JSON list of C-alpha atoms in Angstrom, two decimals:
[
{"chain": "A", "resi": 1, "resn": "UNK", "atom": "CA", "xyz": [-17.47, 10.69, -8.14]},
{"chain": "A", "resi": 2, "resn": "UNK", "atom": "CA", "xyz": [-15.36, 7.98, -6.41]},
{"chain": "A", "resi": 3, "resn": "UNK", "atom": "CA", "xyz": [-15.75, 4.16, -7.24]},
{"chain": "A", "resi": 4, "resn": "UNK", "atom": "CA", "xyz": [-14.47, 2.42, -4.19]},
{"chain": "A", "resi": 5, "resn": "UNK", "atom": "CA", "xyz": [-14.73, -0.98, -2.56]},
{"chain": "A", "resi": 6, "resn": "UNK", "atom": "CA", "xyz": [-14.09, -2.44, 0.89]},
{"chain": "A", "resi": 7, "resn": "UNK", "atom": "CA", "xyz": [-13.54, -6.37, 1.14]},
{"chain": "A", "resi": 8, "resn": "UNK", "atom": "CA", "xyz": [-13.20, -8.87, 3.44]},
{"chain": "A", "resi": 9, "resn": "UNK", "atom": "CA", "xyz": [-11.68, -12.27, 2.98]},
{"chain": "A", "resi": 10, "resn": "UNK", "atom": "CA", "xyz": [-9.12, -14.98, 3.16]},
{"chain": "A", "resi": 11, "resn": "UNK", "atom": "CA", "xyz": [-6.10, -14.84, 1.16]},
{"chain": "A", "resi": 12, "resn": "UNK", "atom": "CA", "xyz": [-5.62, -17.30, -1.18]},
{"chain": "A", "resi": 13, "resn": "UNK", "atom": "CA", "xyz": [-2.43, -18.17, -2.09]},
{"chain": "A", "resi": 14, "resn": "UNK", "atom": "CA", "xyz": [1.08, -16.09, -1.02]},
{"chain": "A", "resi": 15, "resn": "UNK", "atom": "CA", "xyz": [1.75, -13.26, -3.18]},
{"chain": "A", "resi": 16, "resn": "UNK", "atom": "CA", "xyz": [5.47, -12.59, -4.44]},
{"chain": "A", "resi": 17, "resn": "UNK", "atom": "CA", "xyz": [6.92, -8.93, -5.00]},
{"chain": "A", "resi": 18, "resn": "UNK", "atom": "CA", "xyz": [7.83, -8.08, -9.14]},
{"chain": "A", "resi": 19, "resn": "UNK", "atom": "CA", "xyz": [9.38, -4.74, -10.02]},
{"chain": "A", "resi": 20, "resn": "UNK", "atom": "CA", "xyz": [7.37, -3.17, -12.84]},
{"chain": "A", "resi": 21, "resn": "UNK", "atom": "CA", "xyz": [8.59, 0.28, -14.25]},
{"chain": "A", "resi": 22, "resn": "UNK", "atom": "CA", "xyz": [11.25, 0.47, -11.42]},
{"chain": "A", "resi": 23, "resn": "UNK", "atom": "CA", "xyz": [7.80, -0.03, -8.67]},
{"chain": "A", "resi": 24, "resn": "UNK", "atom": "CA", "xyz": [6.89, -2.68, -6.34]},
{"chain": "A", "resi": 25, "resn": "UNK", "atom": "CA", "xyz": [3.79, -4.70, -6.92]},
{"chain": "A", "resi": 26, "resn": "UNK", "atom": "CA", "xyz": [2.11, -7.79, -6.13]},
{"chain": "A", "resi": 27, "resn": "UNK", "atom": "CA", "xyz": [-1.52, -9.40, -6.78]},
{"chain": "A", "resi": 28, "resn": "UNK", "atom": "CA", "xyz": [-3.50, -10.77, -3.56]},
{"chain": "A", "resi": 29, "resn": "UNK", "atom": "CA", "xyz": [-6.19, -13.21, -4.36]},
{"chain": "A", "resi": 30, "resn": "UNK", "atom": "CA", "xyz": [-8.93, -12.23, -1.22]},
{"chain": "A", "resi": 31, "resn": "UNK", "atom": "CA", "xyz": [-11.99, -15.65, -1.48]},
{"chain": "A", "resi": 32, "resn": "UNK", "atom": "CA", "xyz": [-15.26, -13.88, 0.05]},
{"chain": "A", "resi": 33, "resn": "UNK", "atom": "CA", "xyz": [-18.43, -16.25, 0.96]},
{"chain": "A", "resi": 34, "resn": "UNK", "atom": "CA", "xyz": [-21.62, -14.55, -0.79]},
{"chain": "A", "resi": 35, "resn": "UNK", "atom": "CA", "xyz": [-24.51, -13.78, 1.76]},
{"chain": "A", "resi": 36, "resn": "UNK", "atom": "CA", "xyz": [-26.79, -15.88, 1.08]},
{"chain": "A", "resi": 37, "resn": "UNK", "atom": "CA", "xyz": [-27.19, -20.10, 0.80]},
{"chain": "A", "resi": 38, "resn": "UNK", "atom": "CA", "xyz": [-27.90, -22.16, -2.42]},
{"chain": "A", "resi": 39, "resn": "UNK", "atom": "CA", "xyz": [-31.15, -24.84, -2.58]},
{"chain": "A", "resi": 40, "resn": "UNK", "atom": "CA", "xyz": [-28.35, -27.02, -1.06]},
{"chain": "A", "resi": 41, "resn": "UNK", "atom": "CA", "xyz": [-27.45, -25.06, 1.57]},
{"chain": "A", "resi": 42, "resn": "UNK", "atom": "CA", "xyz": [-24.18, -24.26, 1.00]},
{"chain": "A", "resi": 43, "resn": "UNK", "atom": "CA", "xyz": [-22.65, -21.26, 0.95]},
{"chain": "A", "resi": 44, "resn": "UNK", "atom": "CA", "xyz": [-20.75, -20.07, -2.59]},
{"chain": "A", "resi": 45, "resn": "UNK", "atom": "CA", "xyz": [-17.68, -18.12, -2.69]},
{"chain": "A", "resi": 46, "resn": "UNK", "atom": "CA", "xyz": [-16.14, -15.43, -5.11]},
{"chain": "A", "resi": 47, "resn": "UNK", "atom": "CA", "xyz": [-12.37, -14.58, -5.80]},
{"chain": "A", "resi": 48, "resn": "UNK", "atom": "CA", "xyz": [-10.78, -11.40, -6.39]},
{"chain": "A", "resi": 49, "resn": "UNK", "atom": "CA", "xyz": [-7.59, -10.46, -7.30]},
{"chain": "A", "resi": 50, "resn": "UNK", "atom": "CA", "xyz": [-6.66, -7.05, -6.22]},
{"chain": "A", "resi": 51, "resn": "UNK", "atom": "CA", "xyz": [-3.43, -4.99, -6.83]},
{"chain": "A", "resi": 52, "resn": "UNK", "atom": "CA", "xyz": [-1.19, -3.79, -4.42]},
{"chain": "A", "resi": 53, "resn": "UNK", "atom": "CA", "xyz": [2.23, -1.67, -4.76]},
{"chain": "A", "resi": 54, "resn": "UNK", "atom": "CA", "xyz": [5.17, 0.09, -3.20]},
{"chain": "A", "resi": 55, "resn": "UNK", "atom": "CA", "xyz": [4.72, -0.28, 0.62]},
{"chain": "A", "resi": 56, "resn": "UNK", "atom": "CA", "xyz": [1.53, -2.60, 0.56]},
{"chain": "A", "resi": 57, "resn": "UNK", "atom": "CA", "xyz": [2.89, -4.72, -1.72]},
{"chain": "A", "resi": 58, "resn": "UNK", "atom": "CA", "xyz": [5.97, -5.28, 0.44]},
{"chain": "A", "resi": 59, "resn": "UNK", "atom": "CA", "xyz": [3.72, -5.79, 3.80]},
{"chain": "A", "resi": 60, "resn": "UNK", "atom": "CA", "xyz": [1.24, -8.38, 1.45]},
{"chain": "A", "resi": 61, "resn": "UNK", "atom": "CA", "xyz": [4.11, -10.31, 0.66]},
{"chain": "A", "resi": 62, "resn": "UNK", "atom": "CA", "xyz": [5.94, -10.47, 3.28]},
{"chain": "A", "resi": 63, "resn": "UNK", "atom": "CA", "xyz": [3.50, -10.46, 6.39]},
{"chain": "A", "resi": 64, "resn": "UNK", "atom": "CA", "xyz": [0.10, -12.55, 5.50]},
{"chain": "A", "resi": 65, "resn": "UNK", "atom": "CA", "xyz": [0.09, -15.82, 3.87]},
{"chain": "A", "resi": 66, "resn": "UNK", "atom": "CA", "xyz": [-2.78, -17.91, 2.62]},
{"chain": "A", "resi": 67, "resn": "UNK", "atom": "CA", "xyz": [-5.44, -18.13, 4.74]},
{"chain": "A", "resi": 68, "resn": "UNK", "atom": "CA", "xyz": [-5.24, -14.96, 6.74]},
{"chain": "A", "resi": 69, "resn": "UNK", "atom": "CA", "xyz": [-7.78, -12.97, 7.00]},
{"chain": "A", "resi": 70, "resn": "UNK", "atom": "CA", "xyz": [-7.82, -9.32, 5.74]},
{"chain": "A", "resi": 71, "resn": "UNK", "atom": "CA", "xyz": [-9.37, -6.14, 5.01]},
{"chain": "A", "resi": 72, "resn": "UNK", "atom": "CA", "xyz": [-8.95, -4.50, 1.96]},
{"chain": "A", "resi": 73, "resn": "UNK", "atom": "CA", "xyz": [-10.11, -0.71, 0.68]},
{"chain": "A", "resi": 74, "resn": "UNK", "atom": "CA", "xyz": [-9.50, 0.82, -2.68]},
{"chain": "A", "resi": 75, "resn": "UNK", "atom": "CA", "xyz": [-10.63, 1.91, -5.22]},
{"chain": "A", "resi": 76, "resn": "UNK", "atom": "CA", "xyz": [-11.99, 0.16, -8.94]},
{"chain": "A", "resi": 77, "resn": "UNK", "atom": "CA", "xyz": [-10.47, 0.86, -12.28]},
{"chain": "A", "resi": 78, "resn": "UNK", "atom": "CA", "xyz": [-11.22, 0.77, -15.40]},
{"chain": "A", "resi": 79, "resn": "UNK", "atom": "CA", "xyz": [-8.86, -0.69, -18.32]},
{"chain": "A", "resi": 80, "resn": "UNK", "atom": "CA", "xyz": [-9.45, -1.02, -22.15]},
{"chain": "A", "resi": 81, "resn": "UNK", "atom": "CA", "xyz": [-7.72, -4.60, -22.84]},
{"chain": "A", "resi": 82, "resn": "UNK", "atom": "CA", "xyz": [-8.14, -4.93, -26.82]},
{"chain": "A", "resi": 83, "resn": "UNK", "atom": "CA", "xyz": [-11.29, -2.89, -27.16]},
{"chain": "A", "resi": 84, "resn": "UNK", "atom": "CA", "xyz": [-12.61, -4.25, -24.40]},
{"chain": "A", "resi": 85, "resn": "UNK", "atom": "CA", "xyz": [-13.40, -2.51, -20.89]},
{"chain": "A", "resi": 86, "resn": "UNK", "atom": "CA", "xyz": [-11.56, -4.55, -18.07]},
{"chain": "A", "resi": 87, "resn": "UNK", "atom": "CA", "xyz": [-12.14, -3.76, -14.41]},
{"chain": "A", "resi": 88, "resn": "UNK", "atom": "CA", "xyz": [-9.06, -3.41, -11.84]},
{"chain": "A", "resi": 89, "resn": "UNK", "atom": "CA", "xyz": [-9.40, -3.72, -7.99]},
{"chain": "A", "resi": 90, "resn": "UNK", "atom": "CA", "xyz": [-6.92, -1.46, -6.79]},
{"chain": "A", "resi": 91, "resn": "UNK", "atom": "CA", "xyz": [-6.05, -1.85, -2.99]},
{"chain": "A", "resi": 92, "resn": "UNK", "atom": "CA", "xyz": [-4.98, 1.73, -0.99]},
{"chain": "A", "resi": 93, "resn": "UNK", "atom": "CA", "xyz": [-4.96, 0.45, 2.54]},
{"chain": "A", "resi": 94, "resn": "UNK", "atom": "CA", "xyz": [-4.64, -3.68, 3.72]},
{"chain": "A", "resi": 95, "resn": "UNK", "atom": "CA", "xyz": [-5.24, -4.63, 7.24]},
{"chain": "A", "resi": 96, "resn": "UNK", "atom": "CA", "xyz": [-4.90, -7.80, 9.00]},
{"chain": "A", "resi": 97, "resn": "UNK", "atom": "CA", "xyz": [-8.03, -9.51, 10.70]},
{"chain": "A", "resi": 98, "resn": "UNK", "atom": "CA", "xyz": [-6.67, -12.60, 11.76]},
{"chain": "A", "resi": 99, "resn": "UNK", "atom": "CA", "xyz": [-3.51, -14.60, 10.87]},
{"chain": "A", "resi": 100, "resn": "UNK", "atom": "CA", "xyz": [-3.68, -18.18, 9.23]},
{"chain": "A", "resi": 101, "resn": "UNK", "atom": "CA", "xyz": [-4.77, -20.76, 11.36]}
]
């Protein structure tokens, strides 16, 4: 069994390459509008930080800055962070939609 994800959204913020055990890696924060409109009529959004490294991190960080638009595939993780179970977005494959306006 495979537990993926596919997202689409605007990057928030402009991530920044760190070595960690000798590997390149960054963090892109992707902001994705829900589907559906509160009593108000607005529309809510969610963030997500996903984790890139080697290659994509490089591209991330140095082709798309905050606002562009991307799409992101990977697959979801799952940590134990001091006895409790914390969930990792991985990103395998990041493509550009449509550069910051």
């Amino acid at each position: 069994m495979l537990a993926t994800f596919t997202m689409v959204g605007r990057q928030v913020g402009t991530p920044s390459i760190q070595r960690i055990n000798g590997k390149n890696f960054c963090s892109i924060t992707l902001e994705t509008e829900r589907p559906f409109r509160t009593e108000t009529g607005n529309l809510e959004t969610d963030r997500f930080v996903i984790d890139v490294w080697r290659g994509i991190a490089e591209e991330c960080a140095a082709s798309w800055h905050e606002g562009s638009v991307l799409v992101v595939r990977g697959r979801i993780e799952t940590r134990s962070e001091e006895g409790k179970p914390h969930v990792r977005l991985i990103g395998e494959k990041v493509s550009l939609v449509r550069e910051a306006q």
